[in-house]
Amino acid sequence: SYLYTYDLIRSMKKPYMFYAPSMGPFNIQSRNEWRKRVISGAKAVALRDPISARHVTKLLPNIKVYQTLDSEIQHDIEITTNERKLNLYSELKVFLDSHKRCVGITITDLLWHPIHSKDNKVQQSIGNSFTYILERLTENGYGIVFIPQLYGVGNDYELMKSYCVNSKDYFIIPDNDERYDTYFQQYLIGQLYAVIGMRYHSNIFSAKMGTPFISVSYEQKMRGFMEKMYLSNYCLSLEELNPAALLDKFLLLEKNYAEYKNFLNSKHNQMKKESYKTTDVLIEEIDEIKESR
């Protein structure tokens, strides 16, 4: 469906660019000529991770690829407004204050995924691994905050709710209150000790807010980000996921916590600058189009 849409735009001679998505792997060879036509027809190709850049340059060796970062990192959130929201959110504020440290969690069962949904072992591995790590964390005094990503009816709220075995150690953010939007989620993540995330943007938010995190990666987009930021030691692929491996990653995070947090904070401005490259490219292309007319 994406290829159809872009090919229609291309055939209508409408200018378009790729604004920092991920691309590849291009496994279905029969689509590659179509992909080449669509990608090479763009005014610019900006990609958010180095793995995607390698896939595209392999497919089209002569095309210029801007390797940037996810566009979400471009702008800092407004702190005062979201701090006020948290102070007014009395149940969550009490929960956070009653635990010395809280860990944010995002989980997806991948039942929506075109490939992983067909593998029952994947769901079993996810369930066993997260049940185990949550038990270990709460045994050691951590509070657990589940943060459903805002995907409407496709979010993971009900799945995460199934892991909330008590209200003393587990809290889940509502998925249907417009006050607790993506900016509030980012602020909240910034108040947590750490995050263990399967959802891509919970990990991007963590990096942006300087909160150490463990990424459970089911696709290249997160692995690519971790590779670019030299954080691959804190990334666990879906193929590697098991209870012991997930716990080992968290223990590594605990051991190197201060170093990890300082690293994220030291890279904050660099991440913003690299993320903003995509907008710079867009502005340049728009200016060029205007001049040509």
PDB file of N, CA, C and O in Angstrom, residues 37-69:
ATOM      1  N   ARG A  37      12.340   2.557  -8.092  1.00  0.00           N
ATOM      2  CA  ARG A  37      11.668   3.658  -8.781  1.00  0.00           C
ATOM      3  C   ARG A  37      11.126   4.676  -7.777  1.00  0.00           C
ATOM      4  O   ARG A  37      11.278   5.883  -7.949  1.00  0.00           O
ATOM      5  N   VAL A  38      10.510   4.176  -6.727  1.00  0.00           N
ATOM      6  CA  VAL A  38       9.897   5.049  -5.726  1.00  0.00           C
ATOM      7  C   VAL A  38      10.954   5.785  -4.901  1.00  0.00           C
ATOM      8  O   VAL A  38      10.852   6.992  -4.675  1.00  0.00           O
ATOM      9  N   ILE A  39      11.988   5.062  -4.453  1.00  0.00           N
ATOM     10  CA  ILE A  39      13.013   5.700  -3.613  1.00  0.00           C
ATOM     11  C   ILE A  39      13.826   6.704  -4.417  1.00  0.00           C
ATOM     12  O   ILE A  39      14.068   7.831  -3.977  1.00  0.00           O
ATOM     13  N   SER A  40      14.241   6.313  -5.615  1.00  0.00           N
ATOM     14  CA  SER A  40      15.070   7.217  -6.430  1.00  0.00           C
ATOM     15  C   SER A  40      14.281   8.414  -6.939  1.00  0.00           C
ATOM     16  O   SER A  40      14.861   9.437  -7.306  1.00  0.00           O
ATOM     17  N   GLY A  41      12.948   8.321  -6.941  1.00  0.00           N
ATOM     18  CA  GLY A  41      12.122   9.442  -7.383  1.00  0.00           C
ATOM     19  C   GLY A  41      11.944  10.523  -6.337  1.00  0.00           C
ATOM     20  O   GLY A  41      11.430  11.606  -6.634  1.00  0.00           O
ATOM     21  N   ALA A  42      12.369  10.254  -5.113  1.00  0.00           N
ATOM     22  CA  ALA A  42      12.198  11.221  -4.029  1.00  0.00           C
ATOM     23  C   ALA A  42      13.185  12.381  -4.164  1.00  0.00           C
ATOM     24  O   ALA A  42      14.304  12.209  -4.648  1.00  0.00           O
ATOM     25  N   LYS A  43      12.765  13.552  -3.710  1.00  0.00           N
ATOM     26  CA  LYS A  43      13.668  14.699  -3.695  1.00  0.00           C
ATOM     27  C   LYS A  43      14.812  14.478  -2.720  1.00  0.00           C
ATOM     28  O   LYS A  43      15.918  14.986  -2.913  1.00  0.00           O
ATOM     29  N   ALA A  44      14.528  13.754  -1.636  1.00  0.00           N
ATOM     30  CA  ALA A  44      15.568  13.454  -0.648  1.00  0.00           C
ATOM     31  C   ALA A  44      15.154  12.211   0.129  1.00  0.00           C
ATOM     32  O   ALA A  44      13.960  11.915   0.263  1.00  0.00           O
ATOM     33  N   VAL A  45      16.154  11.497   0.623  1.00  0.00           N
ATOM     34  CA  VAL A  45      15.908  10.305   1.431  1.00  0.00           C
ATOM     35  C   VAL A  45      16.674  10.467   2.745  1.00  0.00           C
ATOM     36  O   VAL A  45      17.900  10.403   2.779  1.00  0.00           O
ATOM     37  N   ALA A  46      15.943  10.733   3.817  1.00  0.00           N
ATOM     38  CA  ALA A  46      16.529  10.812   5.154  1.00  0.00           C
ATOM     39  C   ALA A  46      16.029   9.611   5.945  1.00  0.00           C
ATOM     40  O   ALA A  46      14.820   9.344   5.982  1.00  0.00           O
ATOM     41  N   LEU A  47      16.942   8.873   6.557  1.00  0.00           N
ATOM     42  CA  LEU A  47      16.597   7.656   7.292  1.00  0.00           C
ATOM     43  C   LEU A  47      17.076   7.759   8.728  1.00  0.00           C
ATOM     44  O   LEU A  47      18.116   8.360   9.009  1.00  0.00           O
ATOM     45  N   ARG A  48      16.331   7.154   9.647  1.00  0.00           N
ATOM     46  CA  ARG A  48      16.594   7.380  11.068  1.00  0.00           C
ATOM     47  C   ARG A  48      17.558   6.388  11.705  1.00  0.00           C
ATOM     48  O   ARG A  48      17.852   6.510  12.895  1.00  0.00           O
ATOM     49  N   ASP A  49      18.031   5.403  10.934  1.00  0.00           N
ATOM     50  CA  ASP A  49      18.966   4.454  11.548  1.00  0.00           C
ATOM     51  C   ASP A  49      19.953   3.953  10.502  1.00  0.00           C
ATOM     52  O   ASP A  49      19.654   3.909   9.306  1.00  0.00           O
ATOM     53  N   PRO A  50      21.156   3.557  10.937  1.00  0.00           N
ATOM     54  CA  PRO A  50      22.198   3.143   9.993  1.00  0.00           C
ATOM     55  C   PRO A  50      21.909   1.823   9.295  1.00  0.00           C
ATOM     56  O   PRO A  50      22.391   1.613   8.177  1.00  0.00           O
ATOM     57  N   ILE A  51      21.129   0.950   9.912  1.00  0.00           N
ATOM     58  CA  ILE A  51      20.794  -0.323   9.255  1.00  0.00           C
ATOM     59  C   ILE A  51      19.946  -0.045   8.018  1.00  0.00           C
ATOM     60  O   ILE A  51      20.175  -0.608   6.945  1.00  0.00           O
ATOM     61  N   SER A  52      18.967   0.846   8.151  1.00  0.00           N
ATOM     62  CA  SER A  52      18.143   1.235   6.992  1.00  0.00           C
ATOM     63  C   SER A  52      18.993   1.860   5.901  1.00  0.00           C
ATOM     64  O   SER A  52      18.809   1.579   4.712  1.00  0.00           O
ATOM     65  N   ALA A  53      19.934   2.709   6.303  1.00  0.00           N
ATOM     66  CA  ALA A  53      20.813   3.356   5.320  1.00  0.00           C
ATOM     67  C   ALA A  53      21.615   2.317   4.543  1.00  0.00           C
ATOM     68  O   ALA A  53      21.783   2.432   3.324  1.00  0.00           O
ATOM     69  N   ARG A  54      22.079   1.280   5.230  1.00  0.00           N
ATOM     70  CA  ARG A  54      22.840   0.226   4.546  1.00  0.00           C
ATOM     71  C   ARG A  54      21.948  -0.545   3.580  1.00  0.00           C
ATOM     72  O   ARG A  54      22.381  -0.898   2.471  1.00  0.00           O
ATOM     73  N   HIS A  55      20.708  -0.815   3.968  1.00  0.00           N
ATOM     74  CA  HIS A  55      19.781  -1.521   3.068  1.00  0.00           C
ATOM     75  C   HIS A  55      19.545  -0.713   1.789  1.00  0.00           C
ATOM     76  O   HIS A  55      19.552  -1.264   0.681  1.00  0.00           O
ATOM     77  N   VAL A  56      19.333   0.587   1.943  1.00  0.00           N
ATOM     78  CA  VAL A  56      19.011   1.420   0.784  1.00  0.00           C
ATOM     79  C   VAL A  56      20.222   1.593  -0.126  1.00  0.00           C
ATOM     80  O   VAL A  56      20.105   1.507  -1.355  1.00  0.00           O
ATOM     81  N   THR A  57      21.398   1.828   0.450  1.00  0.00           N
ATOM     82  CA  THR A  57      22.586   2.018  -0.389  1.00  0.00           C
ATOM     83  C   THR A  57      22.997   0.722  -1.084  1.00  0.00           C
ATOM     84  O   THR A  57      23.606   0.756  -2.160  1.00  0.00           O
ATOM     85  N   LYS A  58      22.649  -0.414  -0.500  1.00  0.00           N
ATOM     86  CA  LYS A  58      22.888  -1.687  -1.185  1.00  0.00           C
ATOM     87  C   LYS A  58      21.946  -1.829  -2.376  1.00  0.00           C
ATOM     88  O   LYS A  58      22.342  -2.316  -3.448  1.00  0.00           O
ATOM     89  N   LEU A  59      20.701  -1.420  -2.198  1.00  0.00           N
ATOM     90  CA  LEU A  59      19.711  -1.496  -3.273  1.00  0.00           C
ATOM     91  C   LEU A  59      19.996  -0.456  -4.353  1.00  0.00           C
ATOM     92  O   LEU A  59      19.863  -0.740  -5.549  1.00  0.00           O
ATOM     93  N   LEU A  60      20.404   0.738  -3.934  1.00  0.00           N
ATOM     94  CA  LEU A  60      20.650   1.855  -4.852  1.00  0.00           C
ATOM     95  C   LEU A  60      21.990   2.500  -4.486  1.00  0.00           C
ATOM     96  O   LEU A  60      22.037   3.512  -3.770  1.00  0.00           O
ATOM     97  N   PRO A  61      23.101   1.938  -4.948  1.00  0.00           N
ATOM     98  CA  PRO A  61      24.429   2.388  -4.531  1.00  0.00           C
ATOM     99  C   PRO A  61      24.722   3.854  -4.825  1.00  0.00           C
ATOM    100  O   PRO A  61      25.538   4.468  -4.132  1.00  0.00           O
ATOM    101  N   ASN A  62      24.081   4.435  -5.819  1.00  0.00           N
ATOM    102  CA  ASN A  62      24.415   5.806  -6.215  1.00  0.00           C
ATOM    103  C   ASN A  62      23.510   6.867  -5.606  1.00  0.00           C
ATOM    104  O   ASN A  62      23.687   8.060  -5.866  1.00  0.00           O
ATOM    105  N   ILE A  63      22.557   6.432  -4.779  1.00  0.00           N
ATOM    106  CA  ILE A  63      21.623   7.414  -4.216  1.00  0.00           C
ATOM    107  C   ILE A  63      22.223   8.043  -2.960  1.00  0.00           C
ATOM    108  O   ILE A  63      22.950   7.397  -2.201  1.00  0.00           O
ATOM    109  N   LYS A  64      21.934   9.325  -2.751  1.00  0.00           N
ATOM    110  CA  LYS A  64      22.395  10.011  -1.547  1.00  0.00           C
ATOM    111  C   LYS A  64      21.399   9.774  -0.421  1.00  0.00           C
ATOM    112  O   LYS A  64      20.200  10.023  -0.574  1.00  0.00           O
ATOM    113  N   VAL A  65      21.905   9.274   0.700  1.00  0.00           N
ATOM    114  CA  VAL A  65      21.067   9.012   1.870  1.00  0.00           C
ATOM    115  C   VAL A  65      21.549   9.882   3.017  1.00  0.00           C
ATOM    116  O   VAL A  65      22.737   9.889   3.348  1.00  0.00           O
ATOM    117  N   TYR A  66      20.625  10.632   3.621  1.00  0.00           N
ATOM    118  CA  TYR A  66      20.937  11.392   4.829  1.00  0.00           C
ATOM    119  C   TYR A  66      20.630  10.494   6.027  1.00  0.00           C
ATOM    120  O   TYR A  66      19.483  10.085   6.221  1.00  0.00           O
ATOM    121  N   GLN A  67      21.650  10.194   6.791  1.00  0.00           N
ATOM    122  CA  GLN A  67      21.448   9.340   7.963  1.00  0.00           C
ATOM    123  C   GLN A  67      21.284  10.238   9.184  1.00  0.00           C
ATOM    124  O   GLN A  67      22.230  10.888   9.635  1.00  0.00           O
ATOM    125  N   THR A  68      20.067  10.320   9.695  1.00  0.00           N
ATOM    126  CA  THR A  68      19.746  11.242  10.785  1.00  0.00           C
ATOM    127  C   THR A  68      19.314  10.443  12.018  1.00  0.00           C
ATOM    128  O   THR A  68      19.780   9.328  12.227  1.00  0.00           O
ATOM    129  N   LEU A  69      18.440  11.005  12.830  1.00  0.00           N
ATOM    130  CA  LEU A  69      17.849  10.297  13.965  1.00  0.00           C
ATOM    131  C   LEU A  69      16.342  10.520  13.936  1.00  0.00           C
ATOM    132  O   LEU A  69      15.844  11.402  13.238  1.00  0.00           O
TER     133      LEU A  69
END
